[in-house]
PDB file of C-alpha atoms in Angstrom:
ATOM      1  CA  MET G 840      19.787 -29.927 124.095  1.00  0.00           C
ATOM      2  CA  ASP G 841      23.204 -28.406 123.500  1.00  0.00           C
ATOM      3  CA  GLN G 842      25.404 -29.439 120.601  1.00  0.00           C
ATOM      4  CA  VAL G 843      28.791 -30.878 121.521  1.00  0.00           C
ATOM      5  CA  GLN G 844      31.477 -30.468 118.868  1.00  0.00           C
ATOM      6  CA  ILE G 845      33.897 -33.417 118.686  1.00  0.00           C
ATOM      7  CA  TYR G 846      37.319 -33.109 117.072  1.00  0.00           C
ATOM      8  CA  TYR G 847      39.300 -36.158 115.926  1.00  0.00           C
ATOM      9  CA  LEU G 848      43.005 -35.455 115.546  1.00  0.00           C
ATOM     10  CA  GLU G 849      45.983 -37.384 114.236  1.00  0.00           C
ATOM     11  CA  MET G 850      49.751 -37.208 113.946  1.00  0.00           C
ATOM     12  CA  THR G 851      51.317 -39.352 111.236  1.00  0.00           C
ATOM     13  CA  SER G 852      55.016 -38.709 111.838  1.00  0.00           C
ATOM     14  CA  PRO G 853      57.137 -38.250 114.954  1.00  0.00           C
ATOM     15  CA  ASP G 854      58.729 -35.294 113.147  1.00  0.00           C
ATOM     16  CA  SER G 855      55.421 -33.416 113.489  1.00  0.00           C
ATOM     17  CA  LEU G 856      55.812 -33.101 117.258  1.00  0.00           C
ATOM     18  CA  ASN G 857      56.415 -29.558 118.505  1.00  0.00           C
ATOM     19  CA  ALA G 858      57.615 -30.565 121.959  1.00  0.00           C
ATOM     20  CA  LYS G 859      57.553 -28.335 125.007  1.00  0.00           C
ATOM     21  CA  LYS G 860      60.306 -28.263 127.628  1.00  0.00           C
ATOM     22  CA  GLN G 861      59.834 -30.054 130.947  1.00  0.00           C
ATOM     23  CA  PRO G 862      58.766 -27.647 133.709  1.00  0.00           C
ATOM     24  CA  ASP G 863      60.448 -27.658 137.102  1.00  0.00           C
ATOM     25  CA  ASP G 864      59.057 -30.062 139.689  1.00  0.00           C
ATOM     26  CA  PHE G 865      56.952 -31.973 137.175  1.00  0.00           C
ATOM     27  CA  THR G 866      57.735 -35.645 136.664  1.00  0.00           C
ATOM     28  CA  ILE G 867      55.984 -38.434 134.799  1.00  0.00           C
ATOM     29  CA  SER G 868      56.274 -42.180 135.244  1.00  0.00           C
ATOM     30  CA  GLU G 869      54.543 -45.186 133.777  1.00  0.00           C
ATOM     31  CA  ALA G 870      52.432 -47.353 136.057  1.00  0.00           C
ATOM     32  CA  ARG G 871      54.081 -50.620 135.020  1.00  0.00           C
ATOM     33  CA  VAL G 872      52.176 -52.691 137.559  1.00  0.00           C
ATOM     34  CA  LYS G 873      48.609 -52.527 136.300  1.00  0.00           C
ATOM     35  CA  GLN G 874      45.977 -51.846 138.960  1.00  0.00           C
ATOM     36  CA  TYR G 875      42.562 -51.000 137.604  1.00  0.00           C
ATOM     37  CA  GLN G 876      41.677 -49.113 140.802  1.00  0.00           C
ATOM     38  CA  ILE G 877      44.292 -46.472 139.915  1.00  0.00           C
ATOM     39  CA  ASN G 878      42.782 -45.965 136.456  1.00  0.00           C
ATOM     40  CA  ARG G 879      39.318 -45.633 137.965  1.00  0.00           C
ATOM     41  CA  PHE G 880      40.516 -43.131 140.567  1.00  0.00           C
ATOM     42  CA  LEU G 881      42.361 -41.026 137.976  1.00  0.00           C
ATOM     43  CA  TYR G 882      39.453 -41.158 135.542  1.00  0.00           C
ATOM     44  CA  GLU G 883      37.154 -39.730 138.210  1.00  0.00           C
ATOM     45  CA  MET G 884      39.647 -37.204 139.586  1.00  0.00           C
ATOM     46  CA  VAL G 885      40.722 -35.784 136.217  1.00  0.00           C
ATOM     47  CA  GLY G 886      37.459 -36.270 134.348  1.00  0.00           C
ATOM     48  CA  LYS G 887      34.927 -34.892 136.823  1.00  0.00           C
ATOM     49  CA  PRO G 888      35.288 -31.221 135.772  1.00  0.00           C
ATOM     50  CA  TRP G 889      34.747 -32.249 132.131  1.00  0.00           C
ATOM     51  CA  ASP G 890      31.778 -34.577 132.673  1.00  0.00           C
ATOM     52  CA  TRP G 891      33.565 -37.782 131.755  1.00  0.00           C
ATOM     53  CA  THR G 892      30.745 -40.222 132.367  1.00  0.00           C
ATOM     54  CA  ASP G 893      31.157 -43.161 129.973  1.00  0.00           C
ATOM     55  CA  LYS G 894      32.949 -45.359 132.547  1.00  0.00           C
ATOM     56  CA  LEU G 895      31.399 -44.148 135.813  1.00  0.00           C
ATOM     57  CA  GLU G 896      29.016 -47.107 136.066  1.00  0.00           C
ATOM     58  CA  HIS G 897      31.630 -49.758 135.249  1.00  0.00           C
ATOM     59  CA  THR G 898      31.921 -52.661 137.670  1.00  0.00           C
ATOM     60  CA  ASP G 899      35.230 -53.759 139.143  1.00  0.00           C
ATOM     61  CA  ALA G 900      35.382 -56.542 136.561  1.00  0.00           C
ATOM     62  CA  GLU G 901      34.790 -54.096 133.692  1.00  0.00           C
ATOM     63  CA  TRP G 902      37.477 -51.744 135.000  1.00  0.00           C
ATOM     64  CA  GLN G 903      39.915 -54.607 135.403  1.00  0.00           C
ATOM     65  CA  SER G 904      39.177 -55.898 131.905  1.00  0.00           C
ATOM     66  CA  TYR G 905      39.741 -52.404 130.486  1.00  0.00           C
ATOM     67  CA  ALA G 906      42.770 -51.226 132.459  1.00  0.00           C
ATOM     68  CA  GLU G 907      44.837 -54.368 132.830  1.00  0.00           C
ATOM     69  CA  ARG G 908      45.080 -55.267 129.139  1.00  0.00           C
ATOM     70  CA  ASP G 909      48.423 -55.399 127.335  1.00  0.00           C
ATOM     71  CA  GLU G 910      47.039 -52.879 124.822  1.00  0.00           C
ATOM     72  CA  LEU G 911      46.643 -50.166 127.488  1.00  0.00           C
ATOM     73  CA  ARG G 912      49.438 -48.298 129.246  1.00  0.00           C
ATOM     74  CA  THR G 913      49.058 -45.606 131.921  1.00  0.00           C
ATOM     75  CA  TRP G 914      51.351 -42.748 132.995  1.00  0.00           C
ATOM     76  CA  LEU G 915      51.000 -40.540 136.066  1.00  0.00           C
ATOM     77  CA  ALA G 916      52.304 -36.994 136.447  1.00  0.00           C
ATOM     78  CA  TYR G 917      53.484 -35.632 139.770  1.00  0.00           C
ATOM     79  CA  SER G 918      54.290 -32.178 141.083  1.00  0.00           C
ATOM     80  CA  HIS G 919      55.327 -31.299 144.629  1.00  0.00           C
ATOM     81  CA  GLY G 920      54.760 -34.949 145.586  1.00  0.00           C
ATOM     82  CA  SER G 921      51.108 -34.946 144.468  1.00  0.00           C
ATOM     83  CA  ILE G 922      49.367 -36.559 141.512  1.00  0.00           C
ATOM     84  CA  ALA G 923      49.062 -33.827 138.903  1.00  0.00           C
ATOM     85  CA  GLY G 924      47.442 -35.808 136.070  1.00  0.00           C
ATOM     86  CA  TYR G 925      47.513 -38.918 133.956  1.00  0.00           C
ATOM     87  CA  TYR G 926      47.246 -40.259 130.462  1.00  0.00           C
ATOM     88  CA  GLU G 927      46.423 -43.611 128.938  1.00  0.00           C
ATOM     89  CA  LEU G 928      47.694 -44.905 125.617  1.00  0.00           C
ATOM     90  CA  GLU G 929      45.754 -47.608 123.815  1.00  0.00           C
ATOM     91  CA  LYS G 930      47.246 -49.671 120.998  1.00  0.00           C
ATOM     92  CA  ARG G 931      44.817 -50.209 118.139  1.00  0.00           C
ATOM     93  CA  LYS G 932      44.957 -52.278 114.969  1.00  0.00           C
ATOM     94  CA  GLY G 933      47.140 -51.134 112.097  1.00  0.00           C
ATOM     95  CA  GLY G 934      49.693 -49.267 114.200  1.00  0.00           C
ATOM     96  CA  ASP G 935      47.367 -46.627 115.635  1.00  0.00           C
ATOM     97  CA  ILE G 936      48.106 -45.513 119.189  1.00  0.00           C
ATOM     98  CA  GLU G 937      45.282 -43.531 120.758  1.00  0.00           C
ATOM     99  CA  ILE G 938      45.716 -41.112 123.619  1.00  0.00           C
ATOM    100  CA  ALA G 939      42.614 -42.574 125.232  1.00  0.00           C
ATOM    101  CA  TYR G 940      42.501 -40.276 128.283  1.00  0.00           C
ATOM    102  CA  PHE G 941      44.663 -37.276 129.061  1.00  0.00           C
ATOM    103  CA  GLY G 942      44.383 -34.532 131.625  1.00  0.00           C
ATOM    104  CA  LEU G 943      45.584 -32.685 134.668  1.00  0.00           C
ATOM    105  CA  THR G 944      43.894 -32.581 138.039  1.00  0.00           C
ATOM    106  CA  PRO G 945      42.107 -29.299 138.829  1.00  0.00           C
ATOM    107  CA  LYS G 946      44.818 -28.029 141.222  1.00  0.00           C
ATOM    108  CA  PHE G 947      47.488 -28.353 138.520  1.00  0.00           C
ATOM    109  CA  MET G 948      45.690 -26.731 135.591  1.00  0.00           C
ATOM    110  CA  SER G 949      46.889 -23.378 134.227  1.00  0.00           C
ATOM    111  CA  LYS G 950      50.401 -23.860 135.617  1.00  0.00           C
ATOM    112  CA  GLY G 951      52.183 -24.424 132.300  1.00  0.00           C
ATOM    113  CA  PHE G 952      52.282 -28.226 132.557  1.00  0.00           C
ATOM    114  CA  GLY G 953      49.906 -29.176 129.722  1.00  0.00           C
ATOM    115  CA  GLY G 954      52.234 -28.644 126.752  1.00  0.00           C
ATOM    116  CA  TYR G 955      55.046 -30.735 128.192  1.00  0.00           C
ATOM    117  CA  PHE G 956      52.645 -33.379 129.511  1.00  0.00           C
ATOM    118  CA  LEU G 957      51.130 -33.800 126.046  1.00  0.00           C
ATOM    119  CA  SER G 958      54.601 -33.836 124.467  1.00  0.00           C
ATOM    120  CA  HIS G 959      55.518 -36.697 126.806  1.00  0.00           C
ATOM    121  CA  ALA G 960      52.349 -38.598 125.857  1.00  0.00           C
ATOM    122  CA  ILE G 961      53.109 -38.210 122.154  1.00  0.00           C
ATOM    123  CA  GLU G 962      56.746 -39.277 122.589  1.00  0.00           C
ATOM    124  CA  SER G 963      55.619 -42.309 124.603  1.00  0.00           C
ATOM    125  CA  ALA G 964      53.099 -43.213 121.896  1.00  0.00           C
ATOM    126  CA  TRP G 965      55.702 -42.973 119.138  1.00  0.00           C
ATOM    127  CA  GLY G 966      58.006 -45.091 121.296  1.00  0.00           C
ATOM    128  CA  TRP G 967      55.526 -47.966 121.365  1.00  0.00           C
ATOM    129  CA  GLU G 968      56.733 -50.620 118.928  1.00  0.00           C
ATOM    130  CA  GLY G 969      54.804 -50.583 115.655  1.00  0.00           C
ATOM    131  CA  ALA G 970      53.338 -47.072 116.070  1.00  0.00           C
ATOM    132  CA  LYS G 971      52.364 -45.556 112.711  1.00  0.00           C
ATOM    133  CA  ARG G 972      49.808 -42.934 113.718  1.00  0.00           C
ATOM    134  CA  ILE G 973      48.889 -41.224 116.985  1.00  0.00           C
ATOM    135  CA  THR G 974      45.245 -40.222 117.493  1.00  0.00           C
ATOM    136  CA  VAL G 975      43.295 -38.297 120.089  1.00  0.00           C
ATOM    137  CA  ASN G 976      39.877 -36.734 120.284  1.00  0.00           C
ATOM    138  CA  THR G 977      38.548 -33.799 122.233  1.00  0.00           C
ATOM    139  CA  CYS G 978      35.275 -31.947 122.393  1.00  0.00           C
ATOM    140  CA  SER G 979      33.760 -28.605 123.221  1.00  0.00           C
ATOM    141  CA  LEU G 980      33.138 -29.806 126.816  1.00  0.00           C
ATOM    142  CA  ASP G 981      36.880 -30.252 127.489  1.00  0.00           C
ATOM    143  CA  HIS G 982      39.235 -27.616 128.882  1.00  0.00           C
ATOM    144  CA  PRO G 983      39.099 -24.491 126.682  1.00  0.00           C
ATOM    145  CA  SER G 984      42.812 -24.894 125.827  1.00  0.00           C
ATOM    146  CA  ALA G 985      42.662 -28.618 124.967  1.00  0.00           C
ATOM    147  CA  LEU G 986      42.197 -28.305 121.200  1.00  0.00           C
ATOM    148  CA  GLN G 987      44.755 -25.509 121.012  1.00  0.00           C
ATOM    149  CA  ASN G 988      47.316 -27.631 122.898  1.00  0.00           C
ATOM    150  CA  TYR G 989      46.784 -30.635 120.620  1.00  0.00           C
ATOM    151  CA  ARG G 990      47.199 -28.510 117.516  1.00  0.00           C
ATOM    152  CA  ALA G 991      50.212 -26.649 118.929  1.00  0.00           C
ATOM    153  CA  ARG G 992      51.976 -29.970 119.551  1.00  0.00           C
ATOM    154  CA  GLY G 993      51.477 -30.958 115.877  1.00  0.00           C
ATOM    155  CA  PHE G 994      48.154 -32.801 115.683  1.00  0.00           C
ATOM    156  CA  GLU G 995      45.905 -32.167 112.678  1.00  0.00           C
ATOM    157  CA  ILE G 996      42.117 -32.430 112.669  1.00  0.00           C
ATOM    158  CA  TYR G 997      40.983 -35.192 110.332  1.00  0.00           C
ATOM    159  CA  ARG G 998      37.281 -35.281 111.250  1.00  0.00           C
ATOM    160  CA  LYS G 999      34.657 -33.261 113.104  1.00  0.00           C
ATOM    161  CA  ALA G1000      31.289 -34.385 114.405  1.00  0.00           C
ATOM    162  CA  SER G1001      28.451 -33.024 116.511  1.00  0.00           C
ATOM    163  CA  ASN G1002      26.401 -34.773 119.168  1.00  0.00           C
ATOM    164  CA  GLU G1003      23.646 -33.591 121.439  1.00  0.00           C
ATOM    165  CA  LYS G1004      24.460 -33.524 125.160  1.00  0.00           C
TER     166      LYS G1004
END
């Protein structure tokens, strides 16, 4: 079995953010009306290339319980009228806000959107009342630029782990 390296990252101050400028024809909006079917669709669409599998077998009830909680917020990115990606923020105890899922759809990767998209996610997380720390994790199965983007935006690695795939 192959070893998967997992990186746990944090940002402890909004001043740590190294934001990127918004690209042309790239907009982001929060899905304020919660519909678990959207989260499921985006999870599959964005996660398929990276083998996101932990929620694939969830029932409708499990998806609804997950996605329609007050502690979870979802944003969608658009370019040229099409869904370009999404992210979810999850409020945890003690003021932690986790970027639970984050990614672009395959047709919008490598177009210069990732840095701004992540900047937007971080700004949204810091804007959530009570935020004290923003966390995210990535692994060696994710996009080759994922860890670099997180670090370039100001995240610091606070823990590493290995798992077998």
